[in-house]
Coordinates of C-alpha atoms in Angstrom, one line a residue:
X1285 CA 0.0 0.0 0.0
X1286 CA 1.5 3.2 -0.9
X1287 CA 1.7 6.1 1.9
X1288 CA 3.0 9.6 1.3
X1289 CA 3.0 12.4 4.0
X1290 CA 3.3 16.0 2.9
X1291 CA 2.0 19.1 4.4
X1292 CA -0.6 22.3 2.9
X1293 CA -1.4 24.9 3.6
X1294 CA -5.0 25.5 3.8
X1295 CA -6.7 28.9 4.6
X1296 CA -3.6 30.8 5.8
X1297 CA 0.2 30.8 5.1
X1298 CA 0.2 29.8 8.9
X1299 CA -1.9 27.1 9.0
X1300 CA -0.8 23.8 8.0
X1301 CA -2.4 19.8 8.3
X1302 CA -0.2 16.7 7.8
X1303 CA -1.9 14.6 5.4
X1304 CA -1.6 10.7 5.0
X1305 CA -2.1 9.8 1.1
X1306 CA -3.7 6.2 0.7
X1307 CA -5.4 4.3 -2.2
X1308 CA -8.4 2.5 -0.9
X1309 CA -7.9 -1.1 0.7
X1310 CA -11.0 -3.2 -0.6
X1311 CA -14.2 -3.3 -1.2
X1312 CA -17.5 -5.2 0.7
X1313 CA -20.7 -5.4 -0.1
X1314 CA -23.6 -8.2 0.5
X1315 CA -22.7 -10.4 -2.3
X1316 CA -19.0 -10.3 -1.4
X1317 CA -17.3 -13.5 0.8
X1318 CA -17.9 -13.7 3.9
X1319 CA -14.7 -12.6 4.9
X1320 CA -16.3 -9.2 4.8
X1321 CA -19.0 -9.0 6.6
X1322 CA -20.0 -7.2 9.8
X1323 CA -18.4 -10.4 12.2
X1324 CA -15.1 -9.5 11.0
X1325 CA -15.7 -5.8 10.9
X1326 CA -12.3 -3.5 12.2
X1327 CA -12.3 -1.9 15.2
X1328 CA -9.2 0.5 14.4
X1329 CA -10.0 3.9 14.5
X1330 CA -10.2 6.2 11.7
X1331 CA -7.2 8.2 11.4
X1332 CA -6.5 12.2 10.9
X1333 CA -7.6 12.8 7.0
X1334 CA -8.7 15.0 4.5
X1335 CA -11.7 13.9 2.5
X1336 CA -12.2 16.2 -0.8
X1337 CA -15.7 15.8 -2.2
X1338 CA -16.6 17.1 -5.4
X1339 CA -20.1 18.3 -5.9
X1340 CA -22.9 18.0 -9.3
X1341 CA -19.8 18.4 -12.2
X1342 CA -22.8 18.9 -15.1
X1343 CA -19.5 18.9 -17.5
X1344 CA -17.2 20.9 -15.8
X1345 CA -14.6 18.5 -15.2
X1346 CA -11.2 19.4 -17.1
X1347 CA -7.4 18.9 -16.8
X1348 CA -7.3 21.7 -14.5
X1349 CA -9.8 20.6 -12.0
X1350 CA -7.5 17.2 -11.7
X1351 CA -4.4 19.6 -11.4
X1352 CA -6.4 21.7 -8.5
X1353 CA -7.7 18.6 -6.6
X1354 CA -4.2 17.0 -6.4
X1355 CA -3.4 20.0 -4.8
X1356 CA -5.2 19.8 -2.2
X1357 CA -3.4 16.1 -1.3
X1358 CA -7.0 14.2 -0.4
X1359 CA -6.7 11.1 1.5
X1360 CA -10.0 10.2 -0.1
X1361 CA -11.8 11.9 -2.5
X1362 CA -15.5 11.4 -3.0
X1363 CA -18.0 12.7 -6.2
X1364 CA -21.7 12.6 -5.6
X1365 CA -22.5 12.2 -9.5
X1366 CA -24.0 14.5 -12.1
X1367 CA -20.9 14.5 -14.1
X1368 CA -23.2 15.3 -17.3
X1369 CA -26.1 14.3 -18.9
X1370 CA -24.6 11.1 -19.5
X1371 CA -21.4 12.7 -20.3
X1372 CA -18.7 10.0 -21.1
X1373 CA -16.4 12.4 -21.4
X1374 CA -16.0 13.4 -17.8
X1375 CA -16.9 9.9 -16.5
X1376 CA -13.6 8.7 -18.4
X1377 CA -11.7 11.4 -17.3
X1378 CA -12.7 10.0 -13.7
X1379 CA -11.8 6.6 -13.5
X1380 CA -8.6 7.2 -15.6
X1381 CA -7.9 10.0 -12.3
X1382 CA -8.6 7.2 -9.9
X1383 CA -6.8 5.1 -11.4
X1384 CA -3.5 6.5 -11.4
X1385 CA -4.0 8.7 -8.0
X1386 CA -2.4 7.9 -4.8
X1387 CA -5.4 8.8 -2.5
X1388 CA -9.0 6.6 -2.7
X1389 CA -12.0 7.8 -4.9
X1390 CA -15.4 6.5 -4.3
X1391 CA -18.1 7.3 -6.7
X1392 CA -21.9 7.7 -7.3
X1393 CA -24.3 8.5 -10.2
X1394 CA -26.8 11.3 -10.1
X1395 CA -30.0 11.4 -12.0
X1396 CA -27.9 13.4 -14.9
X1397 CA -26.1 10.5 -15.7
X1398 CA -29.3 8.5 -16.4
X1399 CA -30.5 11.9 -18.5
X1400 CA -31.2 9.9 -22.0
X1401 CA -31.9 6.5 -20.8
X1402 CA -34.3 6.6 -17.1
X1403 CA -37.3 8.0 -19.2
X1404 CA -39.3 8.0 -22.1
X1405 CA -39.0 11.1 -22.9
X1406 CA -35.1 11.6 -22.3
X1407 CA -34.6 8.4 -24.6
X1408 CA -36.7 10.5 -27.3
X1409 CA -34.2 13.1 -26.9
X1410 CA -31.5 11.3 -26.7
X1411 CA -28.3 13.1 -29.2
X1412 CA -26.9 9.0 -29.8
X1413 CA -28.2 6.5 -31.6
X1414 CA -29.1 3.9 -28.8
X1415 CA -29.6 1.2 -31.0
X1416 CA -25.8 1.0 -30.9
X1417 CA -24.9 1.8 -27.8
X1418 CA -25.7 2.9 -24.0
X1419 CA -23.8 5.6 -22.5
X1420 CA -25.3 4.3 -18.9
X1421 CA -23.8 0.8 -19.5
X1422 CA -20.8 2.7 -20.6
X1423 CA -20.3 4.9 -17.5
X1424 CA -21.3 2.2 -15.2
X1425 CA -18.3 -0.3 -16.8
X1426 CA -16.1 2.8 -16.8
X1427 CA -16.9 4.0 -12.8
X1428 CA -17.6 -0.2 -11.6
X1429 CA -14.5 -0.4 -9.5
X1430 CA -14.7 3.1 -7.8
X1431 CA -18.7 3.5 -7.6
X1432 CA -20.1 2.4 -4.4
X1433 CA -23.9 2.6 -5.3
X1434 CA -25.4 -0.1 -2.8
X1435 CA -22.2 -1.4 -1.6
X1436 CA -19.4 -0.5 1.0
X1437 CA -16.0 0.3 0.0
X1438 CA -13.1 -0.2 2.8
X1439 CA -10.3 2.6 3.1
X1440 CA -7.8 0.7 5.1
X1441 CA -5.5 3.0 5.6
X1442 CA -7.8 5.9 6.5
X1443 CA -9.7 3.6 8.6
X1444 CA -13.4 4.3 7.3
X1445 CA -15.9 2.3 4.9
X1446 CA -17.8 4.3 2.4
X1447 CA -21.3 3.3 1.5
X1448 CA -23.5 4.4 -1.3
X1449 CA -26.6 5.5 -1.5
X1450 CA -29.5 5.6 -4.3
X1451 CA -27.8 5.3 -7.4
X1452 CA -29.1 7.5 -10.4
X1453 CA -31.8 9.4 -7.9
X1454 CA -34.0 12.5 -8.6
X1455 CA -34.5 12.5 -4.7
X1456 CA -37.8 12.3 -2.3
X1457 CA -40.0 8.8 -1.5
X1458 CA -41.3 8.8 -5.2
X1459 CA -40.0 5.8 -6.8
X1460 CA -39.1 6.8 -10.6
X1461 CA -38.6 5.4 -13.8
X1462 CA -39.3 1.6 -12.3
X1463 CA -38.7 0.1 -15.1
X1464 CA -35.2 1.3 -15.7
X1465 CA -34.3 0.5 -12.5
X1466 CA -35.4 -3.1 -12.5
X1467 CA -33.2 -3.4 -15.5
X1468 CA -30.2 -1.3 -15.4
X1469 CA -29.8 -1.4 -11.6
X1470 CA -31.9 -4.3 -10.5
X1471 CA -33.5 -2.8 -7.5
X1472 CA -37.4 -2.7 -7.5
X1473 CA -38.6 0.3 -5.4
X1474 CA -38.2 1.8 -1.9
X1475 CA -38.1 -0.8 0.4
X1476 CA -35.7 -2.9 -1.9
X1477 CA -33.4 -0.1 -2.1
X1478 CA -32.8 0.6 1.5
X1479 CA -32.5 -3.2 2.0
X1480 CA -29.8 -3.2 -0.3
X1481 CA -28.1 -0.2 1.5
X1482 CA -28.4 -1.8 4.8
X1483 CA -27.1 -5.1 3.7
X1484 CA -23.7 -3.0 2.5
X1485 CA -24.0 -1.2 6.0
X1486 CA -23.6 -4.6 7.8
X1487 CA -20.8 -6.1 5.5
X1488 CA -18.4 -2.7 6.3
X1489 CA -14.8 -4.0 7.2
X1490 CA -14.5 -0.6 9.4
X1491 CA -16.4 0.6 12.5
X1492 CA -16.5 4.2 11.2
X1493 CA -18.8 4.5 8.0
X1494 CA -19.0 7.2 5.8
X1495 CA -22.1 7.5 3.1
X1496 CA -21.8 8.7 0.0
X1497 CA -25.3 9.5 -2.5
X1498 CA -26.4 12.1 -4.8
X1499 CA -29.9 12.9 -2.8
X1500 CA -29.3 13.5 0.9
X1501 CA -31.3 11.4 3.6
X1502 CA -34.6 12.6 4.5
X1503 CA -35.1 14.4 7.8
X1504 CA -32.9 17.8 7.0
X1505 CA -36.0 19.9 7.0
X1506 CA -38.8 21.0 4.4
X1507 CA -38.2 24.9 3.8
X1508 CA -36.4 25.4 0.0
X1509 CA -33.1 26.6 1.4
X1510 CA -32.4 23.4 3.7
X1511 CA -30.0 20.7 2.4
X1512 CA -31.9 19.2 0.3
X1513 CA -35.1 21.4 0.3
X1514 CA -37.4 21.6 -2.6
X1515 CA -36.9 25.3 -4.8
X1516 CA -39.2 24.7 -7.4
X1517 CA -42.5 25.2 -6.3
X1518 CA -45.5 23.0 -7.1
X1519 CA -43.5 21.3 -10.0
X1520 CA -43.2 17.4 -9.8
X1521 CA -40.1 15.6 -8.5
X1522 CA -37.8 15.5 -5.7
X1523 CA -36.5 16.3 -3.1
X1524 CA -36.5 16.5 1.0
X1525 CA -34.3 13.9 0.8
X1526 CA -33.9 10.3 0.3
X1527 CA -36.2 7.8 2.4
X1528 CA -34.2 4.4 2.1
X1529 CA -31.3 6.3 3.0
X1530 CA -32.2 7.8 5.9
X1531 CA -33.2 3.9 7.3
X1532 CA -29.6 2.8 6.4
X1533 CA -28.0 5.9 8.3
X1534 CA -30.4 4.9 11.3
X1535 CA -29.4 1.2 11.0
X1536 CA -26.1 2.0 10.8
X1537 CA -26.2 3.7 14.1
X1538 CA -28.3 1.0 16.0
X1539 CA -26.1 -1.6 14.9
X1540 CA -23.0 0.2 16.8
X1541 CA -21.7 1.8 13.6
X1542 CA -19.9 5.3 13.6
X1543 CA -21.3 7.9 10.9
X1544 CA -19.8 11.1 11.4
X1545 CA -20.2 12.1 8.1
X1546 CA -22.8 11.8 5.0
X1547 CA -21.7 13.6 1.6
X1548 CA -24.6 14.3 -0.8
X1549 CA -25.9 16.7 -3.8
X1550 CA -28.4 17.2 -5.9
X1551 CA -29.8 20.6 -4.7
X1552 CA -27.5 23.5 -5.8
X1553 CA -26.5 26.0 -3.5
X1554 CA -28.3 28.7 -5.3
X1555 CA -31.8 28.7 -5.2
X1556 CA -33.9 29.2 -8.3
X1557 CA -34.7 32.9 -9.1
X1558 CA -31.7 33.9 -7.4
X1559 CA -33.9 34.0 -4.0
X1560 CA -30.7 33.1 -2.2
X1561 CA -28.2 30.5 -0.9
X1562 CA -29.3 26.6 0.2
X1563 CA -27.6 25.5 3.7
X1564 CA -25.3 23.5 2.7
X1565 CA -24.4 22.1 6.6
X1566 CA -26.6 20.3 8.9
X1567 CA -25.5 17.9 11.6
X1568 CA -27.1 15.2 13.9
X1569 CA -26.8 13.6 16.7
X1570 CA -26.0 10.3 16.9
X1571 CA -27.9 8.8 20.4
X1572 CA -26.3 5.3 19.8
X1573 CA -22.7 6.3 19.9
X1574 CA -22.8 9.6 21.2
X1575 CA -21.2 11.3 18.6
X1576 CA -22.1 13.4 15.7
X1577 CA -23.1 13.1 12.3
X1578 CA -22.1 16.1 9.4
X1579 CA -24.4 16.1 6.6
X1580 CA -22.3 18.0 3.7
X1581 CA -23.8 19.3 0.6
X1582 CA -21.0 19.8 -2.2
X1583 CA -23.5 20.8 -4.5
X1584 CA -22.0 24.5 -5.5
X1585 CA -22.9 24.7 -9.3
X1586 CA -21.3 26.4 -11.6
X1587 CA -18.2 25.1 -9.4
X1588 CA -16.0 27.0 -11.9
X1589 CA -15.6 30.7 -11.3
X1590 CA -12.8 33.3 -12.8
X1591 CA -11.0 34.9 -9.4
X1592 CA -11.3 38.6 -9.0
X1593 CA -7.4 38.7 -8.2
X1594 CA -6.4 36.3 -10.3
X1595 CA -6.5 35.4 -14.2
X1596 CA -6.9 31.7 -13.1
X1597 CA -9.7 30.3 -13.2
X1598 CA -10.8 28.8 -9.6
X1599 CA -12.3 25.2 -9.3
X1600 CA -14.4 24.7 -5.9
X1601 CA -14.5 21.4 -3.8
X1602 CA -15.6 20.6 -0.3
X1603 CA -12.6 19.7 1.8
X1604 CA -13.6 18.0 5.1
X1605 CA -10.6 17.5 7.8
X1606 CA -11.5 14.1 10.2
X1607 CA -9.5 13.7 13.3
X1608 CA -8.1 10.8 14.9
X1609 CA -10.8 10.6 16.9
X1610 CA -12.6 9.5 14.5
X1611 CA -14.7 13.0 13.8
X1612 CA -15.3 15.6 11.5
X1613 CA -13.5 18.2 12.8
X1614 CA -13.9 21.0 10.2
X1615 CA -15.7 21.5 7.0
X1616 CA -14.4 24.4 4.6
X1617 CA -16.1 25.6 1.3
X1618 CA -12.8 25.9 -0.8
X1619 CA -11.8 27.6 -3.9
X1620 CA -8.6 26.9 -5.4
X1621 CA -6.6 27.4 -8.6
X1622 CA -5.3 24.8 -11.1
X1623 CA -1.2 25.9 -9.4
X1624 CA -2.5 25.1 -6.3
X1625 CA -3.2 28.4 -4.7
X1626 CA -6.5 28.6 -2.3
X1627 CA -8.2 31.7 -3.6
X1628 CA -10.9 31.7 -0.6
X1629 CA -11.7 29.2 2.2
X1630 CA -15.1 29.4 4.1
X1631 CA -15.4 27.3 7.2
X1632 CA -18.9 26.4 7.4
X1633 CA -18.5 23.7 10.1
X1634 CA -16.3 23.6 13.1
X1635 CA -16.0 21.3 16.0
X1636 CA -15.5 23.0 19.3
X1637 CA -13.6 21.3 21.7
X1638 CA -13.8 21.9 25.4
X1639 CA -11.8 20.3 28.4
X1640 CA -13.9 19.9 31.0
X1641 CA -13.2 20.4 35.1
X1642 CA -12.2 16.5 35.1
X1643 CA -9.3 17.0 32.1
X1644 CA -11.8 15.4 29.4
X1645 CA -12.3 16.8 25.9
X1646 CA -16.0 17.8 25.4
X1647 CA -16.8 18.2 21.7
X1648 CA -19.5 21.0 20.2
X1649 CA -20.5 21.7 16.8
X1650 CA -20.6 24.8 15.7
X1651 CA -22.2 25.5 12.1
X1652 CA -20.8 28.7 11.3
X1653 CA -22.2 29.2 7.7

């Protein structure tokens, strides 16, 4: 396994994070051995890293964004889908990144990626002839060994498992386009889904587990601007979040399982009609573990901007430091250049610790967006 330890700086010239570099160790799911499964689940802790995650791409995904996000030296990097309206173009430019990265990727697909193909009406429109080919059979081949739709993907050497959610979702308890997935994805509604996510819960390797989806989990609120609140009026379609992933995150917890951190999409940061900014941080408590769970929205679309004091053009990604603990201990909203230079870094999440009379370390969140 390769390691490689560097430091960055991040936010100020004085501030700087050693960083561990890993590739990811395995991967477990339900229909993997059994050598996998919960009985034989690690009880290491999860080790100081930096998790990068890359919010909806919808085609802005270039040379430069792969230059900027090896900047920033991720331990784990994780895209919630929406690369493109099935856009093969960015999903190859993806796997060929993971491939030959030192640091783990995990991937899911957003409804985007299903644009020409879930519907009957997005197959009529369809810009490929698709009696020849299918650009979802194409990106799933392409994105197989790093996307963790419905299974759980061990990161040895950062000491977490990553488990998808809802692959392909538009978000919300309406089951969509049935029939596509029955045959592309070969789950049959609701309940079936969030069996299968629960079945990749309980086959994790690690006692910390991250999720990974496109929708968030439902239960972040109702209003437009909450996570994944709903900004388009009366119009059909998602969101509020994703039912059967809400019941894996709550399984997940009952069944002793760390989640101190869920990484989702799906609903951009600005509102439609320019009526403002989303939240883009919630967190939880966990009552089983007595920790904490952050819910991160990377969804910051366009996520290319030109910099007012620079020519370079700045790429943005969500850049989540975890402690040793086993925590999230910060959550910045990041812009940085293709040479590396952080234009602007928001903290919207910060842990606050305080010792206690007794000498014990008492942790508070504090959302600061």
């Amino acid at each position: 396994m390769m390691l490689a330890f560097s430091f960055l700086a991040v936010g100020t010239a004085n501030s700087f994070v050693p960083l561990l570099s890993t590739k990811r160790g395995g991967v477990c799911s339900s229909s993997i051995p059994s050598m996998c499964l919960s009985q034989a689940r690690s009880e290491a802790a999860a080790r100081a890293s930096r998790i990068v995650c890359i919010g909806d791409i919808h085609g802005q995904w270039n040379e430069s964004d792969e230059r900027a996000l090896r900047h920033l030296q991720p331990d784990l990097a994780l895209f919630v889908g929406d690369y493109g309206n099935e856009d093969l173009r960015v999903t190859k430019r993806i796997s060929e990144l993971a491939a030959s990265s030192d640091f783990g990727v995990a991937t899911v697909f957003g409804n985007h990626d299903a644009f020409y193909t879930a519907s009957m009406n997005g197959r009529r429109r369809a810009p490929y002839d698709k009696t020849k080919s299918c650009h979802v059979t194409e990106q799933i081949k392409m994105l197989g060994p790093y996307d963790v739709s419905y299974k759980s993907f061990a990161f040895d050497s950062v000491g977490v498992s990553v488990v998808g959610g809802r692959a392909f979702s538009h978000g919300g308890p309406n089951w969509k386009h049935k029939r596509f997935y029955r045959d592309f994805i070969g789950v049959q509604g609701i309940e079936h889904s969030a069996k299968k996510m629960k079945d990749a819960v309980a086959a994790s390797h690690h006692n910390t587990v991250l999720f990974l989806s496109h929708s968030g989990p439902f239960g972040l609120g109702d209003h437009p601007s909450d996570p994944c609140g709903k900004d388009w009026g009366d119009f059909p379609g998602g969101d509020y979040g994703d039912p059967d992933l809400r019941e894996a995150i709550e399984k997940a917890r009952k069944d002793g399982f760390r989640v101190p951190l869920t990484v989702f999409g799906h609903m951009h940061k600005q509102l439609m009609g320019n009526n403002g900014n989303r939240t883009m941080i919630k967190t939880e408590q966990d009552g089983q573990s007595r920790g904490e769970t952050v819910m991160v929205n990377a969804a910051v679309v366009p996520r290319h901007k030109v910099g007012s004091m620079t020519s370079e053009s700045l790429h943005h990604f969500q850049v989540v430091e975890m402690g040793d603990h086993g925590s999230v201990d910060s959550v910045s909203e990041t812009w940085i250049t293709p040479t590396g230079v952080i234009a602007q870094s928001d903290v919207i999440y910060k842990a606050k610790l305080e010792v206690l009379v007794n000498g014990s370390i008492n942790r508070k969140c504090m959302n600061v967006e």
